[in-house]
mmCIF file of C-alpha atoms and ligand atoms in Angstrom:
data_model
loop_
_atom_site.group_PDB
_atom_site.id
_atom_site.type_symbol
_atom_site.label_atom_id
_atom_site.label_comp_id
_atom_site.label_asym_id
_atom_site.label_seq_id
_atom_site.Cartn_x
_atom_site.Cartn_y
_atom_site.Cartn_z
ATOM 1 C CA MET A 1 -9.593 14.190 16.235
ATOM 2 C CA LYS A 2 -5.920 13.797 15.276
ATOM 3 C CA LYS A 3 -4.696 10.591 13.654
ATOM 4 C CA ALA A 4 -2.723 9.300 16.650
ATOM 5 C CA THR A 5 -5.971 9.460 18.647
ATOM 6 C CA LYS A 6 -8.154 8.087 15.851
ATOM 7 C CA VAL A 7 -6.061 4.923 15.418
ATOM 8 C CA ILE A 8 -6.721 4.089 19.043
ATOM 9 C CA HIS A 9 -10.301 5.234 19.523
ATOM 10 C CA VAL A 10 -12.232 5.002 16.230
ATOM 11 C CA GLY A 11 -13.675 1.490 16.085
ATOM 12 C CA GLY A 12 -12.164 0.865 19.508
ATOM 13 C CA GLU A 13 -15.088 1.754 21.743
ATOM 14 C CA PRO A 14 -15.486 -0.483 24.805
ATOM 15 C CA ASP A 15 -17.699 -3.535 24.268
ATOM 16 C CA LYS A 16 -21.317 -2.533 24.928
ATOM 17 C CA GLU A 17 -22.222 -5.740 26.738
ATOM 18 C CA THR A 18 -19.253 -6.235 29.016
ATOM 19 C CA GLY A 19 -17.235 -3.006 28.978
ATOM 20 C CA ALA A 20 -14.193 -4.896 27.661
ATOM 21 C CA ILE A 21 -11.775 -2.168 26.560
ATOM 22 C CA MET A 22 -10.586 -4.244 23.600
ATOM 23 C CA PRO A 23 -13.100 -5.189 20.902
ATOM 24 C CA PRO A 24 -13.923 -8.897 21.057
ATOM 25 C CA ILE A 25 -13.058 -11.313 18.243
ATOM 26 C CA TYR A 26 -16.447 -12.430 16.941
ATOM 27 C CA GLN A 27 -15.155 -15.819 15.839
ATOM 28 C CA THR A 28 -18.459 -16.950 14.361
ATOM 29 C CA SER A 29 -19.706 -17.881 10.914
ATOM 30 C CA THR A 30 -23.416 -17.271 11.546
ATOM 31 C CA TYR A 31 -25.864 -15.380 13.797
ATOM 32 C CA VAL A 32 -29.113 -16.527 15.405
ATOM 33 C CA GLN A 33 -32.280 -14.841 14.120
ATOM 34 C CA SER A 34 -35.305 -14.299 16.394
ATOM 35 C CA SER A 35 -37.683 -15.035 13.510
ATOM 36 C CA PRO A 36 -36.937 -15.526 9.797
ATOM 37 C CA GLY A 37 -35.174 -12.424 8.492
ATOM 38 C CA VAL A 38 -35.187 -10.680 11.879
ATOM 39 C CA HIS A 39 -31.623 -10.158 13.096
ATOM 40 C CA LYS A 40 -29.266 -7.529 14.514
ATOM 41 C CA GLY A 41 -27.659 -6.615 11.196
ATOM 42 C CA TYR A 42 -25.493 -9.713 11.042
ATOM 43 C CA GLU A 43 -26.504 -12.876 9.143
ATOM 44 C CA TYR A 44 -23.349 -14.602 7.967
ATOM 45 C CA THR A 45 -19.659 -13.683 8.351
ATOM 46 C CA ARG A 46 -18.955 -13.598 4.607
ATOM 47 C CA SER A 47 -21.406 -10.679 4.497
ATOM 48 C CA HIS A 48 -20.671 -8.949 7.812
ATOM 49 C CA ASN A 49 -18.822 -9.511 11.039
ATOM 50 C CA PRO A 50 -18.750 -7.130 14.029
ATOM 51 C CA THR A 51 -14.951 -7.310 14.420
ATOM 52 C CA ARG A 52 -14.523 -6.474 10.743
ATOM 53 C CA THR A 53 -17.080 -3.651 11.069
ATOM 54 C CA ARG A 54 -14.951 -2.131 13.851
ATOM 55 C CA LEU A 55 -11.893 -2.241 11.618
ATOM 56 C CA GLU A 56 -13.802 -0.672 8.732
ATOM 57 C CA GLU A 57 -14.941 2.173 10.985
ATOM 58 C CA CYS A 58 -11.372 2.793 12.081
ATOM 59 C CA LEU A 59 -9.997 2.757 8.507
ATOM 60 C CA ALA A 60 -12.713 5.059 7.149
ATOM 61 C CA GLY A 61 -11.820 7.470 9.955
ATOM 62 C CA LEU A 62 -8.113 7.344 9.103
ATOM 63 C CA GLU A 63 -8.663 8.240 5.438
ATOM 64 C CA ASN A 64 -11.414 10.781 6.216
ATOM 65 C CA ALA A 65 -13.817 8.623 4.205
ATOM 66 C CA LYS A 66 -17.488 7.803 4.635
ATOM 67 C CA HIS A 67 -17.028 4.117 3.815
ATOM 68 C CA ALA A 68 -14.438 1.371 4.047
ATOM 69 C CA LEU A 69 -14.409 -2.234 2.903
ATOM 70 C CA VAL A 70 -11.987 -4.812 4.259
ATOM 71 C CA THR A 71 -11.070 -7.989 2.343
ATOM 72 C CA SER A 72 -8.678 -10.922 2.482
ATOM 73 C CA SER A 73 -5.764 -9.209 0.688
ATOM 74 C CA GLY A 74 -4.667 -6.105 -1.158
ATOM 75 C CA LEU A 75 -5.018 -7.970 -4.433
ATOM 76 C CA SER A 76 -8.584 -9.060 -3.670
ATOM 77 C CA ILE A 77 -9.540 -5.401 -3.204
ATOM 78 C CA GLU A 78 -7.988 -4.715 -6.608
ATOM 79 C CA MET A 79 -9.962 -7.636 -8.071
ATOM 80 C CA LEU A 80 -13.251 -6.263 -6.706
ATOM 81 C CA ILE A 81 -12.533 -2.831 -8.150
ATOM 82 C CA MET A 82 -11.821 -4.386 -11.556
ATOM 83 C CA HIS A 83 -15.079 -6.366 -11.383
ATOM 84 C CA ALA A 84 -16.995 -3.223 -10.446
ATOM 85 C CA LEU A 85 -16.103 -1.591 -13.771
ATOM 86 C CA PRO A 86 -18.191 -2.362 -16.873
ATOM 87 C CA SER A 87 -16.385 -4.919 -19.043
ATOM 88 C CA GLY A 88 -14.368 -3.346 -21.819
ATOM 89 C CA SER A 89 -13.358 -0.391 -19.643
ATOM 90 C CA THR A 90 -10.100 1.370 -20.261
ATOM 91 C CA ILE A 91 -7.829 1.803 -17.258
ATOM 92 C CA ILE A 92 -4.756 3.975 -17.186
ATOM 93 C CA CYS A 93 -2.203 2.621 -14.751
ATOM 94 C CA GLY A 94 1.173 3.784 -13.544
ATOM 95 C CA ASP A 95 4.048 1.982 -15.289
ATOM 96 C CA ASP A 96 5.899 1.178 -12.068
ATOM 97 C CA VAL A 97 3.187 -0.374 -9.908
ATOM 98 C CA TYR A 98 3.523 -3.257 -7.461
ATOM 99 C CA GLY A 99 4.425 -6.475 -9.361
ATOM 100 C CA GLY A 100 1.280 -8.295 -8.206
ATOM 101 C CA THR A 101 -0.921 -5.440 -9.441
ATOM 102 C CA TYR A 102 0.834 -5.569 -12.801
ATOM 103 C CA ARG A 103 0.319 -9.346 -12.991
ATOM 104 C CA LEU A 104 -3.364 -9.082 -12.018
ATOM 105 C CA PHE A 105 -4.014 -6.469 -14.702
ATOM 106 C CA THR A 106 -1.932 -7.989 -17.498
ATOM 107 C CA THR A 107 -2.661 -11.689 -17.036
ATOM 108 C CA VAL A 108 -6.129 -11.861 -15.435
ATOM 109 C CA PHE A 109 -8.170 -8.734 -16.234
ATOM 110 C CA ASN A 110 -6.539 -8.116 -19.625
ATOM 111 C CA THR A 111 -9.243 -10.316 -21.159
ATOM 112 C CA ILE A 112 -11.975 -8.066 -19.708
ATOM 113 C CA HIS A 113 -10.539 -4.535 -19.705
ATOM 114 C CA ASN A 114 -7.964 -2.515 -21.641
ATOM 115 C CA PHE A 115 -4.924 -1.387 -19.693
ATOM 116 C CA LEU A 116 -2.601 1.377 -20.670
ATOM 117 C CA PHE A 117 0.584 1.781 -18.623
ATOM 118 C CA ILE A 118 2.061 5.263 -18.471
ATOM 119 C CA ASP A 119 4.380 7.297 -16.287
ATOM 120 C CA THR A 120 1.859 9.005 -13.977
ATOM 121 C CA THR A 121 4.551 11.393 -12.671
ATOM 122 C CA ASP A 122 4.370 13.084 -16.083
ATOM 123 C CA LEU A 123 1.220 15.227 -16.071
ATOM 124 C CA LYS A 124 1.463 15.917 -19.811
ATOM 125 C CA LYS A 125 1.369 12.184 -20.521
ATOM 126 C CA VAL A 126 -1.507 11.786 -18.053
ATOM 127 C CA GLU A 127 -3.579 14.476 -19.726
ATOM 128 C CA ALA A 128 -2.829 13.170 -23.230
ATOM 129 C CA ALA A 129 -3.902 9.650 -22.211
ATOM 130 C CA LEU A 130 -7.067 10.917 -20.497
ATOM 131 C CA LYS A 131 -7.992 12.991 -23.530
ATOM 132 C CA GLU A 132 -7.373 10.204 -26.021
ATOM 133 C CA HIS A 133 -8.844 7.238 -24.138
ATOM 134 C CA LYS A 134 -11.458 8.734 -21.768
ATOM 135 C CA PRO A 135 -10.722 5.884 -19.328
ATOM 136 C CA ALA A 136 -13.069 4.730 -16.587
ATOM 137 C CA LEU A 137 -10.278 4.772 -14.039
ATOM 138 C CA ILE A 138 -6.767 6.031 -13.477
ATOM 139 C CA TRP A 139 -4.735 3.841 -11.131
ATOM 140 C CA VAL A 140 -2.061 5.788 -9.295
ATOM 141 C CA GLU A 141 0.468 4.225 -6.968
ATOM 142 C CA THR A 142 2.501 6.844 -5.142
ATOM 143 C CA PRO A 143 5.226 6.461 -4.099
ATOM 144 C CA THR A 144 5.759 3.525 -6.450
ATOM 145 C CA ASN A 145 7.311 0.225 -5.658
ATOM 146 C CA PRO A 146 10.306 -0.044 -5.879
ATOM 147 C CA LEU A 147 11.388 3.134 -7.684
ATOM 148 C CA LEU A 148 9.554 5.453 -5.255
ATOM 149 C CA LYS A 149 8.356 7.712 -8.045
ATOM 150 C CA ILE A 150 5.866 10.277 -6.778
ATOM 151 C CA SER A 151 2.788 11.363 -8.700
ATOM 152 C CA ASP A 152 0.922 14.568 -7.957
ATOM 153 C CA ILE A 153 -2.401 13.264 -6.604
ATOM 154 C CA LYS A 154 -4.143 16.635 -6.568
ATOM 155 C CA ALA A 155 -3.159 17.556 -10.117
ATOM 156 C CA ILE A 156 -4.098 14.107 -11.472
ATOM 157 C CA SER A 157 -7.476 14.183 -9.697
ATOM 158 C CA VAL A 158 -8.263 17.587 -11.211
ATOM 159 C CA LEU A 159 -7.319 16.370 -14.707
ATOM 160 C CA ALA A 160 -9.246 13.108 -14.284
ATOM 161 C CA LYS A 161 -12.419 14.968 -13.250
ATOM 162 C CA LYS A 162 -12.184 17.036 -16.422
ATOM 163 C CA TYR A 163 -12.437 13.807 -18.455
ATOM 164 C CA LYS A 164 -14.985 12.122 -16.134
ATOM 165 C CA THR A 165 -12.414 9.551 -15.062
ATOM 166 C CA LYS A 166 -12.297 8.219 -11.492
ATOM 167 C CA THR A 167 -8.991 8.318 -9.631
ATOM 168 C CA ILE A 168 -7.795 5.612 -7.276
ATOM 169 C CA VAL A 169 -4.593 5.774 -5.254
ATOM 170 C CA ASP A 170 -2.719 2.766 -3.908
ATOM 171 C CA ASN A 171 -1.560 4.348 -0.644
ATOM 172 C CA THR A 172 0.152 1.263 0.798
ATOM 173 C CA PHE A 173 3.629 2.823 1.038
ATOM 174 C CA MET A 174 2.619 5.940 2.958
ATOM 175 C CA SER A 175 -0.185 4.453 5.071
ATOM 176 C CA PRO A 176 -3.072 6.734 6.079
ATOM 177 C CA TYR A 177 -0.720 8.332 8.588
ATOM 178 C CA PHE A 178 1.481 10.135 6.042
ATOM 179 C CA GLN A 179 -0.857 10.627 3.080
ATOM 180 C CA ASN A 180 -4.625 10.997 2.565
ATOM 181 C CA PRO A 181 -5.492 10.846 -1.159
ATOM 182 C CA LEU A 182 -9.223 11.541 -0.702
ATOM 183 C CA ASP A 183 -8.371 14.898 0.877
ATOM 184 C CA LEU A 184 -6.343 15.624 -2.270
ATOM 185 C CA GLY A 185 -9.285 14.894 -4.580
ATOM 186 C CA ALA A 186 -9.000 11.162 -5.352
ATOM 187 C CA ASP A 187 -12.227 9.111 -5.506
ATOM 188 C CA MET A 188 -10.894 5.965 -3.850
ATOM 189 C CA VAL A 189 -7.875 4.937 -1.833
ATOM 190 C CA MET A 190 -6.713 1.367 -1.328
ATOM 191 C CA HIS A 191 -4.131 -0.300 0.903
ATOM 192 C CA SER A 192 -2.514 -3.634 1.308
ATOM 193 C CA MET A 193 -3.118 -3.811 5.066
ATOM 194 C CA THR A 194 -0.491 -6.555 5.067
ATOM 195 C CA LYS A 195 2.068 -3.756 5.152
ATOM 196 C CA TYR A 196 2.091 -0.653 7.391
ATOM 197 C CA ILE A 197 -1.545 -0.648 8.544
ATOM 198 C CA ASN A 198 -1.154 -3.973 10.328
ATOM 199 C CA GLY A 199 2.579 -3.462 10.669
ATOM 200 C CA HIS A 200 3.523 -6.733 12.332
ATOM 201 C CA SER A 201 4.017 -9.087 9.356
ATOM 202 C CA ASP A 202 1.422 -11.550 10.641
ATOM 203 C CA VAL A 203 -1.671 -10.844 8.506
ATOM 204 C CA ILE A 204 -2.663 -10.572 4.837
ATOM 205 C CA GLY A 205 -5.437 -8.060 4.217
ATOM 206 C CA GLY A 206 -6.689 -5.284 1.994
ATOM 207 C CA CYS A 207 -9.023 -2.326 2.218
ATOM 208 C CA VAL A 208 -10.569 0.413 0.142
ATOM 209 C CA MET A 209 -11.922 3.724 1.457
ATOM 210 C CA LEU A 210 -14.284 6.002 -0.452
ATOM 211 C CA ASN A 211 -17.150 8.478 -0.129
ATOM 212 C CA ASP A 212 -19.331 7.155 -2.961
ATOM 213 C CA LYS A 213 -22.154 5.185 -1.335
ATOM 214 C CA VAL A 214 -23.232 3.472 -4.571
ATOM 215 C CA MET A 215 -19.716 2.285 -5.375
ATOM 216 C CA HIS A 216 -19.252 1.085 -1.804
ATOM 217 C CA LYS A 217 -22.460 -0.970 -2.049
ATOM 218 C CA LYS A 218 -21.313 -2.383 -5.385
ATOM 219 C CA LEU A 219 -17.922 -3.396 -3.956
ATOM 220 C CA TRP A 220 -19.540 -4.904 -0.873
ATOM 221 C CA THR A 221 -21.989 -6.894 -3.050
ATOM 222 C CA LEU A 222 -19.083 -8.191 -5.142
ATOM 223 C CA GLN A 223 -17.166 -9.084 -1.984
ATOM 224 C CA ASN A 224 -20.170 -10.985 -0.706
ATOM 225 C CA SER A 225 -20.781 -12.681 -4.060
ATOM 226 C CA ILE A 226 -17.176 -13.691 -4.753
ATOM 227 C CA GLY A 227 -16.115 -14.304 -1.172
ATOM 228 C CA PRO A 228 -12.630 -12.864 -0.435
ATOM 229 C CA THR A 229 -13.524 -12.181 3.193
ATOM 230 C CA GLN A 230 -11.021 -11.437 5.942
ATOM 231 C CA SER A 231 -11.353 -13.714 8.959
ATOM 232 C CA PRO A 232 -12.537 -12.154 12.250
ATOM 233 C CA PHE A 233 -9.234 -13.059 13.889
ATOM 234 C CA ASP A 234 -7.191 -11.361 11.165
ATOM 235 C CA SER A 235 -9.410 -8.260 11.347
ATOM 236 C CA TRP A 236 -8.843 -8.205 15.086
ATOM 237 C CA LEU A 237 -5.065 -8.463 14.600
ATOM 238 C CA VAL A 238 -5.168 -5.491 12.227
ATOM 239 C CA LEU A 239 -7.297 -3.529 14.725
ATOM 240 C CA ARG A 240 -4.641 -4.285 17.297
ATOM 241 C CA GLY A 241 -1.736 -3.477 14.960
ATOM 242 C CA VAL A 242 -3.152 -0.196 13.707
ATOM 243 C CA LYS A 243 -3.285 1.262 17.221
ATOM 244 C CA THR A 244 0.448 1.957 17.040
ATOM 245 C CA LEU A 245 0.429 3.257 13.443
ATOM 246 C CA ALA A 246 1.369 6.794 14.486
ATOM 247 C CA VAL A 247 4.366 5.843 16.615
ATOM 248 C CA ARG A 248 5.491 3.200 14.156
ATOM 249 C CA MET A 249 5.353 5.504 11.112
ATOM 250 C CA GLU A 250 7.281 8.237 12.926
ATOM 251 C CA ALA A 251 9.942 5.692 13.914
ATOM 252 C CA HIS A 252 10.126 4.164 10.399
ATOM 253 C CA ALA A 253 10.573 7.606 8.833
ATOM 254 C CA LYS A 254 13.194 8.735 11.354
ATOM 255 C CA ASN A 255 15.323 5.624 10.817
ATOM 256 C CA ALA A 256 14.835 5.673 7.041
ATOM 257 C CA LEU A 257 16.027 9.273 6.674
ATOM 258 C CA LYS A 258 19.200 8.461 8.618
ATOM 259 C CA ILE A 259 19.868 5.376 6.505
ATOM 260 C CA ALA A 260 19.148 7.238 3.253
ATOM 261 C CA LYS A 261 21.704 9.892 4.209
ATOM 262 C CA TYR A 262 24.230 7.211 5.177
ATOM 263 C CA LEU A 263 23.743 5.440 1.830
ATOM 264 C CA GLU A 264 23.967 8.683 -0.129
ATOM 265 C CA LYS A 265 27.490 9.224 1.236
ATOM 266 C CA HIS A 266 28.627 5.617 0.752
ATOM 267 C CA PRO A 267 31.233 5.105 -2.007
ATOM 268 C CA LYS A 268 29.815 1.669 -2.898
ATOM 269 C CA VAL A 269 26.398 3.117 -3.634
ATOM 270 C CA GLU A 270 25.635 4.459 -7.084
ATOM 271 C CA ARG A 271 22.366 6.228 -6.213
ATOM 272 C CA VAL A 272 19.776 6.376 -3.431
ATOM 273 C CA ILE A 273 16.065 7.006 -3.863
ATOM 274 C CA TYR A 274 14.181 8.256 -0.812
ATOM 275 C CA PRO A 275 11.367 10.840 -0.956
ATOM 276 C CA GLY A 276 12.855 12.698 2.016
ATOM 277 C CA LEU A 277 16.160 13.445 0.263
ATOM 278 C CA SER A 278 16.361 16.734 -1.634
ATOM 279 C CA SER A 279 18.005 14.705 -4.437
ATOM 280 C CA HIS A 280 14.692 12.869 -5.032
ATOM 281 C CA PRO A 281 13.300 14.065 -8.392
ATOM 282 C CA GLN A 282 9.835 14.714 -6.912
ATOM 283 C CA HIS A 283 10.945 15.839 -3.443
ATOM 284 C CA LYS A 284 8.850 19.019 -3.785
ATOM 285 C CA ILE A 285 5.635 17.111 -4.516
ATOM 286 C CA ALA A 286 6.461 14.716 -1.684
ATOM 287 C CA LYS A 287 6.704 17.642 0.750
ATOM 288 C CA LYS A 288 3.429 19.049 -0.537
ATOM 289 C CA GLN A 289 1.244 15.934 -0.368
ATOM 290 C CA MET A 290 2.859 13.755 2.308
ATOM 291 C CA SER A 291 3.271 14.596 5.984
ATOM 292 C CA GLY A 292 6.263 12.240 6.275
ATOM 293 C CA PHE A 293 8.504 10.308 3.894
ATOM 294 C CA GLY A 294 7.932 6.737 5.026
ATOM 295 C CA GLY A 295 10.236 3.805 5.633
ATOM 296 C CA MET A 296 11.040 2.569 2.125
ATOM 297 C CA ILE A 297 14.430 3.158 0.491
ATOM 298 C CA THR A 298 15.735 1.980 -2.856
ATOM 299 C CA PHE A 299 19.409 2.083 -3.768
ATOM 300 C CA PHE A 300 21.665 0.978 -6.602
ATOM 301 C CA LEU A 301 24.752 -0.903 -5.505
ATOM 302 C CA ARG A 302 27.917 -0.245 -7.502
ATOM 303 C CA GLY A 303 28.425 -3.595 -9.174
ATOM 304 C CA ASP A 304 26.652 -6.542 -10.702
ATOM 305 C CA ILE A 305 24.078 -9.073 -9.557
ATOM 306 C CA LYS A 306 26.827 -11.192 -7.905
ATOM 307 C CA LYS A 307 27.757 -8.320 -5.606
ATOM 308 C CA CYS A 308 24.090 -7.778 -4.828
ATOM 309 C CA ASN A 309 23.721 -11.426 -3.878
ATOM 310 C CA LYS A 310 26.752 -11.188 -1.591
ATOM 311 C CA PHE A 311 25.343 -8.064 0.037
ATOM 312 C CA LEU A 312 21.894 -9.593 0.482
ATOM 313 C CA SER A 313 23.207 -12.784 2.017
ATOM 314 C CA THR A 314 25.557 -10.970 4.422
ATOM 315 C CA VAL A 315 23.039 -8.717 6.197
ATOM 316 C CA LYS A 316 21.512 -10.187 9.342
ATOM 317 C CA THR A 317 19.418 -7.572 11.156
ATOM 318 C CA PHE A 318 17.820 -6.844 7.780
ATOM 319 C CA SER A 319 16.007 -10.067 6.904
ATOM 320 C CA LEU A 320 16.035 -11.149 3.274
ATOM 321 C CA ALA A 321 12.324 -11.346 2.538
ATOM 322 C CA GLU A 322 9.535 -10.036 0.354
ATOM 323 C CA SER A 323 6.902 -7.700 1.793
ATOM 324 C CA LEU A 324 7.412 -4.484 3.743
ATOM 325 C CA GLY A 325 5.959 -2.252 6.415
ATOM 326 C CA GLY A 326 6.540 -4.452 9.453
ATOM 327 C CA VAL A 327 8.381 -3.419 12.615
ATOM 328 C CA GLU A 328 11.399 -5.470 11.513
ATOM 329 C CA SER A 329 13.766 -4.353 8.780
ATOM 330 C CA LEU A 330 13.615 -6.247 5.501
ATOM 331 C CA ILE A 331 15.824 -6.233 2.437
ATOM 332 C CA GLU A 332 15.027 -7.606 -0.984
ATOM 333 C CA HIS A 333 16.062 -7.770 -4.620
ATOM 334 C CA PRO A 334 13.036 -6.740 -6.750
ATOM 335 C CA ALA A 335 14.362 -8.108 -10.078
ATOM 336 C CA ILE A 336 14.619 -11.630 -8.620
ATOM 337 C CA MET A 337 11.931 -11.461 -5.930
ATOM 338 C CA THR A 338 8.886 -9.137 -5.843
ATOM 339 C CA HIS A 339 9.057 -8.004 -9.472
ATOM 340 C CA ALA A 340 10.094 -11.256 -11.164
ATOM 341 C CA SER A 341 6.666 -11.323 -12.835
ATOM 342 C CA VAL A 342 7.523 -8.100 -14.684
ATOM 343 C CA PRO A 343 9.391 -9.012 -17.912
ATOM 344 C CA LYS A 344 13.107 -8.073 -17.864
ATOM 345 C CA ALA A 345 12.749 -5.742 -20.845
ATOM 346 C CA VAL A 346 9.918 -3.870 -19.116
ATOM 347 C CA ARG A 347 11.893 -3.760 -15.852
ATOM 348 C CA GLU A 348 14.945 -2.280 -17.560
ATOM 349 C CA SER A 349 12.883 0.215 -19.543
ATOM 350 C CA ILE A 350 11.623 1.752 -16.296
ATOM 351 C CA GLY A 351 14.999 1.654 -14.541
ATOM 352 C CA LEU A 352 14.405 -1.422 -12.393
ATOM 353 C CA THR A 353 17.902 -2.793 -12.948
ATOM 354 C CA ASP A 354 19.631 -5.854 -11.500
ATOM 355 C CA ASN A 355 21.760 -3.798 -9.059
ATOM 356 C CA LEU A 356 18.685 -2.293 -7.372
ATOM 357 C CA ILE A 357 18.106 -3.191 -3.717
ATOM 358 C CA ARG A 358 15.010 -2.291 -1.717
ATOM 359 C CA LEU A 359 14.941 -1.709 2.033
ATOM 360 C CA SER A 360 11.916 -1.677 4.285
ATOM 361 C CA VAL A 361 13.429 0.101 7.255
ATOM 362 C CA GLY A 362 12.054 -1.161 10.551
ATOM 363 C CA ILE A 363 11.941 0.456 13.950
ATOM 364 C CA GLU A 364 14.992 -1.223 15.500
ATOM 365 C CA ASP A 365 17.838 0.846 16.964
ATOM 366 C CA ILE A 366 19.433 2.855 14.146
ATOM 367 C CA GLU A 367 22.988 1.997 15.256
ATOM 368 C CA ASP A 368 22.353 -1.723 14.832
ATOM 369 C CA LEU A 369 20.833 -1.177 11.392
ATOM 370 C CA ILE A 370 23.769 0.879 10.138
ATOM 371 C CA ALA A 371 26.300 -1.547 11.632
ATOM 372 C CA ASP A 372 24.560 -4.361 9.734
ATOM 373 C CA LEU A 373 24.784 -2.465 6.424
ATOM 374 C CA ASP A 374 28.436 -1.555 7.151
ATOM 375 C CA LYS A 375 29.296 -5.228 7.517
ATOM 376 C CA ALA A 376 27.600 -6.092 4.215
ATOM 377 C CA PHE A 377 29.332 -3.241 2.352
ATOM 378 C CA ALA A 378 32.667 -4.464 3.665
ATOM 379 C CA LYS A 379 32.039 -7.818 1.960
ATOM 380 C CA VAL A 380 31.376 -6.446 -1.539
HETATM 381 C C1 LIG B 401 1.667 -5.774 -1.178
HETATM 382 C C2 LIG B 401 1.090 -4.752 -2.055
HETATM 383 C C3 LIG B 401 -0.127 -4.984 -2.735
HETATM 384 C C4 LIG B 401 -0.858 -6.307 -2.661
HETATM 385 O O1 LIG B 401 -1.334 -6.581 -1.391
HETATM 386 P P1 LIG B 401 -1.460 -8.077 -0.756
HETATM 387 O O2 LIG B 401 -1.962 -7.806 0.611
HETATM 388 O O3 LIG B 401 -0.108 -8.685 -0.800
HETATM 389 O O4 LIG B 401 -2.434 -8.812 -1.615
HETATM 390 C C5 LIG B 401 -0.637 -3.961 -3.507
HETATM 391 N N1 LIG B 401 0.010 -2.783 -3.625
HETATM 392 C C6 LIG B 401 1.179 -2.528 -3.010
HETATM 393 C C7 LIG B 401 1.833 -1.206 -3.170
HETATM 394 C C8 LIG B 401 1.758 -3.505 -2.203
HETATM 395 O O5 LIG B 401 2.933 -3.244 -1.604
#
């Protein structure tokens, strides 16, 4: 089955009891048992819920995985994965990961595990770190946020296996529609469903997909023991949102490529980063491992933080907000907003400067989007 069909049909079978074409929202906390311990597989919604099960089936299908686990947020999935590792583990992590991931690792789990941040686009550095530290896990975000650096998932997975290290990919930016890390050799793939998978900016959620039954059981047990469950209603919203993933991703990518090309020619722009441009340093790897280039663009405005502020407060169709991956276009300033928790010195060392602006290109009409940017450029 192709992905555009899977998003609609896997986990979307008509309701067995009534024939309802849309899966019902099982808005219940508990389930009646016929005698003690005798039930239909559902005891309590923290442990299992039929609406959530439907979503997990759909997501496993999309990443070609045997198992999926859905939780309350992307970060709670990351927390469960950290708890699943023996304490004192070493984890190699990309040096340009999502700000919240960086904060979770450096201010919460730093007392339990050892984190080493490296540039995962550099395979020599990856191999050297694997060889020296024999880590339990390598955490790869590709493309990264906000610099859109692309790491070679296949090559890293091969190297990691050599050193008995597990590979996990944060696939939030590409969604399962444009990239499938398990097919490229990774052991686990996670998403903030808050972004493209749900796609409508009305839910917070996270998921992990994997083939390892033991690890899945471990993560589920942790989820049940700690409690970061997604509500049945939110799972239902994601099930509804994901149905249009294929058309949305195609539309995001089409608009984003046009905007990236427009920005690349603009005299007030210093540099544009978009995986679909041949000027992107890892454009070749992008073409090899992704089936589309996504909707995220980063660009450097010619000028200082004042000009950026002017630009950001002039745009209208692009809403000034954190987050990404919804149908509406968003604009943000990582240094002040999403990545404020990354120290300035660290930000600058990786090229996350104060004149960097990030766009999450939505699926509005391209002419309106470009007209909005034109107006903002005219003001700076
Ligand atoms: C948003 C995001 C997360 C965290 O997910 P939440 O749903 O906000 O908890 C993790 N990784 C990436 C790449 C993200 O964009």
